[in-house]
CSV table of C-alpha atoms in Angstrom, one decimal:
chain,number,residue,atom,x,y,z
A,8,UNK,CA,-104.1,-25.6,-20.7
A,9,UNK,CA,-107.6,-25.0,-22.5
A,10,UNK,CA,-106.9,-23.1,-26.8
A,11,UNK,CA,-107.9,-20.3,-25.1
A,12,UNK,CA,-106.3,-19.6,-22.5
A,13,UNK,CA,-102.5,-20.4,-24.4
A,14,UNK,CA,-103.8,-18.2,-26.9
A,15,UNK,CA,-104.3,-15.3,-24.4
A,16,UNK,CA,-101.1,-15.9,-23.0
A,17,UNK,CA,-99.7,-16.2,-26.3
A,18,UNK,CA,-100.8,-12.4,-26.5
A,19,UNK,CA,-100.7,-11.4,-23.3
A,20,UNK,CA,-96.2,-12.9,-23.8
A,21,UNK,CA,-96.2,-10.9,-27.0
A,22,UNK,CA,-97.8,-7.6,-26.1
A,23,UNK,CA,-94.9,-7.5,-23.2
A,24,UNK,CA,-92.0,-8.0,-24.8
A,25,UNK,CA,-93.5,-5.4,-27.8
A,26,UNK,CA,-93.4,-3.3,-25.3
A,27,UNK,CA,-90.6,-3.6,-23.6
A,28,UNK,CA,-88.3,-3.9,-27.3
A,29,UNK,CA,-89.9,-0.2,-27.5
A,30,UNK,CA,-88.7,1.2,-23.9
A,31,UNK,CA,-85.0,-0.5,-25.0
A,32,UNK,CA,-85.7,1.4,-28.7
A,33,UNK,CA,-86.4,4.8,-26.9
A,34,UNK,CA,-84.2,4.9,-23.8
A,35,UNK,CA,-81.3,3.9,-27.3
A,36,UNK,CA,-82.6,7.1,-28.8
A,37,UNK,CA,-81.8,9.3,-26.1
A,38,UNK,CA,-78.0,7.7,-25.2
A,39,UNK,CA,-77.5,8.2,-28.6
A,40,UNK,CA,-79.2,11.8,-28.3
A,41,UNK,CA,-77.4,12.9,-25.3
A,42,UNK,CA,-73.9,12.0,-25.6
A,43,UNK,CA,-74.0,14.8,-29.0
A,44,UNK,CA,-76.1,17.1,-28.0
A,45,UNK,CA,-75.2,18.3,-24.7
A,46,UNK,CA,-70.8,18.2,-26.0
A,47,UNK,CA,-72.2,20.6,-28.3
A,48,UNK,CA,-74.4,22.7,-26.8
A,49,UNK,CA,-70.7,22.7,-24.0
A,50,UNK,CA,-68.9,23.1,-26.8
A,51,UNK,CA,-71.2,26.4,-28.1
A,52,UNK,CA,-70.7,27.9,-24.8
A,53,UNK,CA,-67.0,27.8,-24.4
A,54,UNK,CA,-66.5,25.2,-22.0
A,55,UNK,CA,-62.5,23.3,-22.3
A,56,UNK,CA,-62.4,19.9,-24.3
A,57,UNK,CA,-61.3,19.1,-20.4
A,58,UNK,CA,-64.3,20.1,-18.6
A,59,UNK,CA,-66.3,18.4,-21.9
A,60,UNK,CA,-65.4,15.2,-21.0
A,61,UNK,CA,-65.6,14.6,-17.0
A,62,UNK,CA,-68.7,16.6,-18.2
A,63,UNK,CA,-69.8,13.4,-19.7
A,64,UNK,CA,-68.3,11.1,-18.5
A,65,UNK,CA,-71.3,12.2,-15.1
A,66,UNK,CA,-73.3,9.1,-17.8
A,67,UNK,CA,-70.8,6.3,-17.0
A,68,UNK,CA,-70.7,6.5,-13.4
A,69,UNK,CA,-74.0,7.0,-13.0
A,70,UNK,CA,-74.5,3.2,-14.8
A,71,UNK,CA,-71.8,2.1,-13.0
A,72,UNK,CA,-73.1,3.0,-10.2
A,73,UNK,CA,-76.4,2.0,-9.8
A,74,UNK,CA,-75.2,-1.9,-10.5
A,75,UNK,CA,-74.6,-2.6,-7.3
A,76,UNK,CA,-78.1,-1.2,-5.7
A,77,UNK,CA,-80.5,-2.4,-8.5
A,78,UNK,CA,-81.7,-5.3,-8.0
A,79,UNK,CA,-83.6,-4.9,-5.1
A,80,UNK,CA,-85.8,-3.0,-6.1
A,81,UNK,CA,-86.2,-5.8,-8.5
A,82,UNK,CA,-87.0,-8.1,-6.8
A,83,UNK,CA,-89.3,-5.4,-3.8
A,84,UNK,CA,-90.8,-3.8,-6.6
A,85,UNK,CA,-91.1,-6.3,-9.5
A,86,UNK,CA,-90.1,-5.0,-12.9
A,87,UNK,CA,-92.6,-3.2,-13.5
A,88,UNK,CA,-92.6,-0.4,-11.0
A,89,UNK,CA,-88.4,-0.6,-11.7
A,90,UNK,CA,-88.8,0.1,-15.4
A,91,UNK,CA,-91.3,3.1,-14.6
A,92,UNK,CA,-89.6,4.6,-12.4
A,93,UNK,CA,-86.3,4.4,-14.6
A,94,UNK,CA,-88.4,6.3,-17.6
A,95,UNK,CA,-90.0,8.3,-15.6
A,96,UNK,CA,-86.5,10.2,-14.6
A,97,UNK,CA,-84.9,9.6,-17.4
A,98,UNK,CA,-87.4,12.3,-19.0
A,99,UNK,CA,-87.2,14.9,-15.9
A,100,UNK,CA,-83.7,14.6,-16.2
A,101,UNK,CA,-83.6,15.5,-19.9
A,102,UNK,CA,-86.4,18.3,-20.1
A,103,UNK,CA,-84.3,20.1,-17.2
A,104,UNK,CA,-81.3,19.7,-19.1
A,105,UNK,CA,-82.2,23.1,-21.2
A,106,UNK,CA,-83.4,25.0,-18.2
A,107,UNK,CA,-79.3,25.5,-16.8
A,108,UNK,CA,-76.1,25.9,-18.0
A,109,UNK,CA,-74.7,25.4,-14.4
A,110,UNK,CA,-71.2,22.3,-15.1
A,111,UNK,CA,-72.3,21.1,-11.7
A,112,UNK,CA,-76.2,20.7,-12.9
A,113,UNK,CA,-75.8,19.2,-16.4
A,114,UNK,CA,-73.1,16.7,-13.8
A,115,UNK,CA,-76.1,15.7,-11.9
A,116,UNK,CA,-78.9,15.9,-14.3
A,117,UNK,CA,-76.7,13.3,-16.5
A,118,UNK,CA,-75.8,10.9,-13.2
A,119,UNK,CA,-79.5,11.1,-12.8
A,120,UNK,CA,-79.9,9.9,-16.7
A,121,UNK,CA,-77.5,7.6,-16.0
A,122,UNK,CA,-79.2,6.6,-13.7
A,123,UNK,CA,-81.9,5.9,-15.0
A,124,UNK,CA,-80.9,4.5,-18.2
A,125,UNK,CA,-79.6,1.7,-16.2
A,126,UNK,CA,-82.1,0.5,-13.5
A,127,UNK,CA,-85.1,0.7,-16.6
A,128,UNK,CA,-82.5,-1.9,-18.9
A,129,UNK,CA,-81.9,-3.8,-16.7
A,130,UNK,CA,-85.2,-4.7,-15.1
A,131,UNK,CA,-86.5,-4.8,-19.0
A,132,UNK,CA,-82.8,-6.9,-20.6
A,133,UNK,CA,-83.4,-9.5,-17.4
A,134,UNK,CA,-88.0,-9.5,-17.9
A,135,UNK,CA,-87.2,-10.5,-21.4
A,136,UNK,CA,-84.2,-13.2,-20.4
A,137,UNK,CA,-86.3,-14.7,-17.4
A,138,UNK,CA,-90.3,-15.0,-19.7
A,139,UNK,CA,-88.3,-16.5,-23.0
A,140,UNK,CA,-88.9,-20.0,-23.7
A,141,UNK,CA,-85.5,-22.0,-23.4
A,142,UNK,CA,-85.5,-23.0,-27.7
A,143,UNK,CA,-86.0,-18.8,-28.4
A,144,UNK,CA,-84.2,-17.0,-25.5
A,145,UNK,CA,-81.9,-16.1,-28.0
A,146,UNK,CA,-84.0,-14.4,-30.7
A,147,UNK,CA,-85.7,-12.5,-28.3
A,148,UNK,CA,-82.6,-11.5,-26.1
A,149,UNK,CA,-80.8,-10.3,-30.0
A,150,UNK,CA,-84.3,-8.9,-30.4
A,151,UNK,CA,-83.4,-6.6,-27.4
A,152,UNK,CA,-80.2,-5.9,-28.2
A,153,UNK,CA,-80.4,-5.1,-31.7
A,154,UNK,CA,-83.6,-2.1,-30.3
A,155,UNK,CA,-80.8,-0.7,-28.7
A,156,UNK,CA,-78.8,-0.8,-30.7
A,157,UNK,CA,-81.6,0.6,-34.1
A,158,UNK,CA,-82.4,3.6,-31.2
A,159,UNK,CA,-78.7,4.1,-30.4
A,160,UNK,CA,-77.9,4.8,-34.0
A,161,UNK,CA,-81.3,7.1,-34.1
A,162,UNK,CA,-80.7,8.8,-31.8
A,163,UNK,CA,-78.1,12.2,-33.0
A,164,UNK,CA,-80.6,13.1,-35.6
A,165,UNK,CA,-82.1,14.7,-33.3
A,166,UNK,CA,-79.2,17.3,-33.1
A,167,UNK,CA,-80.7,18.4,-36.2
A,168,UNK,CA,-84.2,19.2,-34.5
A,169,UNK,CA,-81.4,22.1,-32.3
A,170,UNK,CA,-81.8,25.1,-35.4
A,171,UNK,CA,-85.8,25.0,-34.2
A,172,UNK,CA,-85.6,25.5,-30.4
A,173,UNK,CA,-82.7,24.7,-27.5
A,174,UNK,CA,-85.6,22.7,-26.2
A,175,UNK,CA,-86.6,21.2,-28.9
A,176,UNK,CA,-84.2,17.9,-28.5
A,177,UNK,CA,-85.4,17.6,-24.9
A,178,UNK,CA,-89.1,17.5,-26.0
A,179,UNK,CA,-89.6,15.6,-28.6
A,180,UNK,CA,-87.4,12.6,-26.8
A,181,UNK,CA,-89.3,13.1,-23.4
A,182,UNK,CA,-92.5,12.6,-25.3
A,183,UNK,CA,-91.3,9.1,-26.8
A,184,UNK,CA,-90.8,8.2,-23.5
A,185,UNK,CA,-94.4,8.9,-22.1
A,186,UNK,CA,-95.8,6.9,-25.1
A,187,UNK,CA,-93.9,4.2,-24.0
A,188,UNK,CA,-94.6,5.1,-20.5
A,189,UNK,CA,-98.5,4.6,-20.6
A,190,UNK,CA,-97.8,1.3,-22.8
A,191,UNK,CA,-96.2,0.1,-20.2
A,192,UNK,CA,-98.0,1.3,-18.0
A,193,UNK,CA,-100.9,-1.3,-19.3
A,194,UNK,CA,-98.6,-4.6,-18.8
A,195,UNK,CA,-99.3,-7.0,-15.9
A,196,UNK,CA,-97.3,-6.4,-13.4
A,197,UNK,CA,-94.8,-9.9,-12.4
A,198,UNK,CA,-92.1,-10.1,-9.6
A,199,UNK,CA,-88.3,-12.2,-10.2
A,200,UNK,CA,-87.8,-14.8,-8.8
A,201,UNK,CA,-86.3,-14.1,-5.8
A,202,UNK,CA,-82.6,-16.6,-4.1
A,203,UNK,CA,-84.0,-19.0,-1.0
A,204,UNK,CA,-84.0,-16.7,2.4
A,205,UNK,CA,-80.7,-19.6,3.9
A,206,UNK,CA,-78.7,-18.4,0.4
A,207,UNK,CA,-77.4,-15.2,2.2
A,208,UNK,CA,-76.9,-11.9,-1.3
A,209,UNK,CA,-72.2,-12.6,-1.4
A,210,UNK,CA,-73.2,-15.9,-2.2
A,211,UNK,CA,-75.3,-15.8,-4.6
A,212,UNK,CA,-72.4,-13.6,-6.5
A,213,UNK,CA,-70.1,-16.2,-5.1
A,214,UNK,CA,-72.0,-19.3,-6.9
A,215,UNK,CA,-73.1,-17.3,-9.8
A,216,UNK,CA,-68.9,-16.6,-10.6
A,217,UNK,CA,-68.5,-20.9,-9.4
A,218,UNK,CA,-71.4,-21.9,-11.8
A,219,UNK,CA,-71.8,-19.5,-15.3
A,220,UNK,CA,-67.8,-17.0,-15.1
A,221,UNK,CA,-67.4,-18.4,-18.3
A,222,UNK,CA,-70.6,-16.4,-19.8
A,223,UNK,CA,-69.5,-13.5,-17.5
A,224,UNK,CA,-66.6,-12.9,-19.6
A,225,UNK,CA,-69.3,-11.2,-23.2
A,226,UNK,CA,-70.1,-8.2,-21.1
A,227,UNK,CA,-66.6,-7.0,-20.3
A,228,UNK,CA,-65.2,-7.8,-23.6
A,229,UNK,CA,-67.9,-6.3,-25.5
A,230,UNK,CA,-67.7,-3.0,-23.4
A,231,UNK,CA,-64.4,-3.4,-23.9
A,232,UNK,CA,-64.2,-3.6,-28.0
A,233,UNK,CA,-67.0,-1.1,-27.8
A,234,UNK,CA,-65.5,1.7,-26.3
A,235,UNK,CA,-62.3,1.3,-27.9
A,236,UNK,CA,-64.3,0.8,-31.0
A,237,UNK,CA,-65.8,4.4,-31.2
A,238,UNK,CA,-63.4,6.7,-29.2
A,239,UNK,CA,-59.6,4.9,-29.7
A,240,UNK,CA,-60.5,4.5,-34.2
A,241,UNK,CA,-60.8,7.4,-35.1
A,242,UNK,CA,-57.0,8.4,-33.8
A,243,UNK,CA,-56.0,6.0,-35.2
A,244,UNK,CA,-58.1,7.3,-38.3
A,245,UNK,CA,-56.3,10.2,-38.1
A,246,UNK,CA,-52.7,8.9,-37.5
A,247,UNK,CA,-53.3,6.4,-41.3
A,248,UNK,CA,-54.5,9.5,-42.4
A,249,UNK,CA,-58.0,8.4,-43.1
A,250,UNK,CA,-60.7,11.5,-43.8
A,251,UNK,CA,-63.0,11.7,-40.7
A,252,UNK,CA,-65.8,10.8,-44.0
A,253,UNK,CA,-64.1,7.5,-44.1
A,254,UNK,CA,-63.7,7.6,-40.1
A,255,UNK,CA,-67.2,7.8,-39.7
A,256,UNK,CA,-68.6,5.5,-42.9
A,257,UNK,CA,-66.2,2.5,-40.8
A,258,UNK,CA,-68.0,2.8,-37.5
A,259,UNK,CA,-71.0,3.1,-38.9
A,260,UNK,CA,-70.4,0.0,-40.7
A,261,UNK,CA,-69.2,-1.6,-37.4
A,262,UNK,CA,-72.8,-0.6,-36.0
A,263,UNK,CA,-74.6,-2.0,-38.8
A,264,UNK,CA,-72.9,-5.7,-39.2
A,265,UNK,CA,-73.5,-5.9,-35.2
A,266,UNK,CA,-77.9,-5.4,-36.1
A,267,UNK,CA,-77.7,-7.3,-39.1
A,268,UNK,CA,-76.2,-10.4,-37.4
A,269,UNK,CA,-77.8,-10.2,-34.8
A,270,UNK,CA,-80.8,-11.7,-34.6
A,271,UNK,CA,-79.3,-15.0,-37.6
A,272,UNK,CA,-77.0,-15.4,-34.1
A,273,UNK,CA,-80.1,-15.3,-31.9
A,274,UNK,CA,-82.0,-17.4,-33.9
A,275,UNK,CA,-78.1,-20.3,-34.0
A,276,UNK,CA,-77.7,-20.4,-30.8
A,277,UNK,CA,-82.0,-21.7,-30.5
A,278,UNK,CA,-80.3,-24.5,-33.3
A,279,UNK,CA,-76.8,-25.7,-31.9
A,280,UNK,CA,-76.0,-23.8,-27.8
A,281,UNK,CA,-74.4,-20.7,-27.0
A,282,UNK,CA,-71.7,-21.4,-26.7
A,283,UNK,CA,-70.2,-23.3,-29.8
A,284,UNK,CA,-71.9,-19.5,-31.1
A,285,UNK,CA,-69.8,-17.5,-28.9
A,286,UNK,CA,-66.9,-19.6,-29.8
A,287,UNK,CA,-66.6,-19.3,-32.8
A,288,UNK,CA,-68.3,-15.6,-32.7
A,289,UNK,CA,-64.6,-15.1,-31.0
A,290,UNK,CA,-62.2,-16.7,-33.5
A,291,UNK,CA,-63.6,-15.0,-36.1
A,292,UNK,CA,-64.0,-11.2,-34.4
A,293,UNK,CA,-60.6,-12.3,-33.1
A,294,UNK,CA,-59.0,-13.0,-37.0
A,295,UNK,CA,-61.3,-9.7,-37.8
A,296,UNK,CA,-59.1,-7.6,-35.3
A,297,UNK,CA,-55.7,-8.8,-36.0
A,298,UNK,CA,-55.9,-7.9,-40.4
A,299,UNK,CA,-56.9,-4.0,-39.2
A,300,UNK,CA,-53.8,-3.0,-39.3
A,301,UNK,CA,-52.4,-5.6,-42.2
A,302,UNK,CA,-55.3,-4.0,-43.9
A,303,UNK,CA,-53.2,-0.1,-44.0
A,304,UNK,CA,-56.4,2.2,-45.6
A,305,UNK,CA,-57.5,0.4,-47.7
A,306,UNK,CA,-60.9,1.8,-47.3
A,307,UNK,CA,-63.2,-1.0,-49.0
A,308,UNK,CA,-60.7,-3.7,-47.4
A,309,UNK,CA,-61.4,-2.2,-43.6
A,310,UNK,CA,-65.1,-1.2,-44.7
A,311,UNK,CA,-65.2,-5.9,-44.4
A,312,UNK,CA,-62.9,-5.9,-42.1
A,313,UNK,CA,-65.6,-3.5,-40.2
A,314,UNK,CA,-68.4,-4.8,-41.2
A,315,UNK,CA,-66.7,-8.1,-39.4
A,316,UNK,CA,-66.0,-8.5,-36.5
A,317,UNK,CA,-69.4,-5.7,-36.0
A,318,UNK,CA,-71.2,-8.3,-36.6
A,319,UNK,CA,-69.6,-11.3,-34.8
A,320,UNK,CA,-69.2,-9.7,-32.0
A,321,UNK,CA,-71.8,-6.9,-31.3
A,322,UNK,CA,-74.1,-10.4,-30.0
A,323,UNK,CA,-71.2,-10.5,-27.4
A,324,UNK,CA,-73.3,-8.8,-24.7
A,325,UNK,CA,-77.0,-9.9,-25.5
A,326,UNK,CA,-75.3,-14.1,-26.2
A,327,UNK,CA,-73.8,-13.7,-23.0
A,328,UNK,CA,-76.8,-13.2,-21.4
A,329,UNK,CA,-79.5,-16.0,-22.8
A,330,UNK,CA,-76.4,-18.7,-22.5
A,331,UNK,CA,-76.3,-17.7,-18.8
A,332,UNK,CA,-80.2,-18.1,-18.4
A,333,UNK,CA,-79.9,-21.3,-19.8
A,334,UNK,CA,-77.5,-22.4,-17.2
A,335,UNK,CA,-78.3,-20.5,-14.5
A,336,UNK,CA,-81.6,-21.2,-11.2
A,337,UNK,CA,-84.1,-18.8,-12.1
A,338,UNK,CA,-83.6,-17.6,-8.5
A,339,UNK,CA,-79.5,-15.9,-8.6
A,340,UNK,CA,-80.3,-14.8,-13.2
A,341,UNK,CA,-80.6,-11.7,-11.2
A,342,UNK,CA,-77.2,-11.7,-9.9
A,343,UNK,CA,-76.2,-12.9,-13.6
A,344,UNK,CA,-77.5,-10.0,-14.7
A,345,UNK,CA,-76.1,-7.6,-12.2
A,346,UNK,CA,-72.4,-8.8,-12.8
A,347,UNK,CA,-73.5,-8.4,-16.6
A,348,UNK,CA,-73.6,-5.0,-16.2
A,349,UNK,CA,-70.4,-4.3,-14.1
A,350,UNK,CA,-68.0,-6.0,-16.4
A,351,UNK,CA,-69.3,-4.5,-19.4
A,352,UNK,CA,-69.0,-0.8,-17.2
A,353,UNK,CA,-65.4,-2.1,-16.7
A,354,UNK,CA,-64.7,-2.6,-20.0
A,355,UNK,CA,-66.4,0.2,-21.0
A,356,UNK,CA,-64.3,2.0,-19.1
A,357,UNK,CA,-60.9,0.3,-19.7
A,358,UNK,CA,-61.5,0.7,-23.1
A,359,UNK,CA,-60.6,3.8,-24.3
A,360,UNK,CA,-58.1,4.8,-21.2
A,361,UNK,CA,-56.0,1.8,-22.6
A,362,UNK,CA,-55.9,2.0,-25.9
A,363,UNK,CA,-55.4,6.3,-25.8
A,364,UNK,CA,-52.1,5.0,-23.0
A,365,UNK,CA,-51.5,2.1,-26.6
A,366,UNK,CA,-52.3,5.2,-29.3
A,367,UNK,CA,-49.7,7.8,-27.2
A,368,UNK,CA,-46.7,4.6,-26.3
A,369,UNK,CA,-46.2,1.4,-27.7
A,370,UNK,CA,-48.3,1.3,-31.8
A,371,UNK,CA,-51.3,3.0,-33.6
A,372,UNK,CA,-52.7,-0.6,-34.6
A,373,UNK,CA,-52.0,-1.6,-30.2
A,374,UNK,CA,-56.2,-1.7,-29.7
A,375,UNK,CA,-56.5,-3.7,-32.8
A,376,UNK,CA,-53.7,-5.9,-31.9
A,377,UNK,CA,-55.2,-6.0,-29.0
A,378,UNK,CA,-59.0,-7.0,-29.3
A,379,UNK,CA,-57.5,-9.6,-31.5
A,380,UNK,CA,-55.7,-11.5,-28.1
A,381,UNK,CA,-58.8,-10.4,-25.7
A,382,UNK,CA,-61.3,-13.0,-27.8
A,383,UNK,CA,-58.9,-15.3,-29.3
A,384,UNK,CA,-58.2,-16.4,-25.3
A,385,UNK,CA,-61.7,-16.0,-24.9
A,386,UNK,CA,-62.5,-18.6,-27.5
A,387,UNK,CA,-59.6,-21.2,-26.5
A,388,UNK,CA,-61.5,-20.6,-22.6
A,389,UNK,CA,-64.8,-21.5,-24.2
A,390,UNK,CA,-63.1,-25.1,-24.6
A,391,UNK,CA,-62.6,-25.1,-21.2
A,392,UNK,CA,-65.6,-25.2,-19.6
A,393,UNK,CA,-68.0,-27.7,-18.8
A,394,UNK,CA,-71.9,-26.1,-17.2
A,395,UNK,CA,-71.4,-26.9,-12.9
A,396,UNK,CA,-75.4,-27.2,-14.3
A,397,UNK,CA,-78.2,-27.0,-17.1
A,398,UNK,CA,-81.4,-25.3,-16.5
A,399,UNK,CA,-84.3,-26.9,-16.9
A,400,UNK,CA,-86.5,-24.0,-18.3
A,401,UNK,CA,-90.2,-24.0,-16.8
A,402,UNK,CA,-90.9,-21.4,-18.9
A,403,UNK,CA,-93.9,-22.2,-20.6
A,404,UNK,CA,-93.4,-22.3,-24.7
A,405,UNK,CA,-96.2,-19.2,-26.6
């Protein structure tokens, strides 16, 4: 390949990567905005807390259900068209929220937002993972995790636009989506590699579990941890007499820790391997979770433990995807992404449920002990995991 062709390929890859990361930032902003914004609007309308919570679940239902059918559209139409469809669906649904106060319609709109978000996330993460050179895959998928975390953190700031008008936050969010949509439309469309025609769909999923069961666990653990921390820790904090101010700052420390260490851990995994990084992060995260109840209401010690725990386990989902791309044939990588997303959704649903029952019937600190045990078991399983196949990377280094 000539030097000019290599330069063109490199430029094309960088433009695609930057565009996909911007899509993830905006999608994260949308999710980070809609969750609190819609809850506040329903609260102001006099809707009860239980109905508010049921309505909020619609987005997660949409995300979960999408994983059972999104692979086929990606394989048939390519990454780009699915991303465009996802952006369009989220944008149109978001613009309709201010024009109705019907709980049934809001439930349907949230369902559509979940479907759109899940579709564009699936296509972007699969496109990044499958097109990245093996020696830089960890850092690129870590950038994906950082992009989503950054967007999700910035999203709630849009609530401050509400005094300007009921529709203003939704319009501003939609303008961001339109901007990234224009960038996506400029990208060259690509198709994922397909499995052989004689391979049944069930066989791909069975084969994925057989070859890479260990790398599919991080998605579940990340969903379990994220949902547990956001829903159960505030209840724990109030029971140990922490102020709401400190509860919010500790959750912020947890999120910032994940953002800060995403890229360094990704680069480290490129150099020494995904498995040792995942095992080490699992052990350190386990110790941090076990230590949180012992810290009591010492906010400085809690701040340090939260930053450490968030930093080491905040990369679990992205590192799991990168590890899957390392050891699985390219043709069944879409199946692995589907399984990882389903595991994440199951973990997200189980986290608050187990945490709530545990706090009520066992102990306020049971949630941290459970998370510590879960990450420790994962780390121990890692020592016995031997990849069935080391997939050679056929992507040129760009």
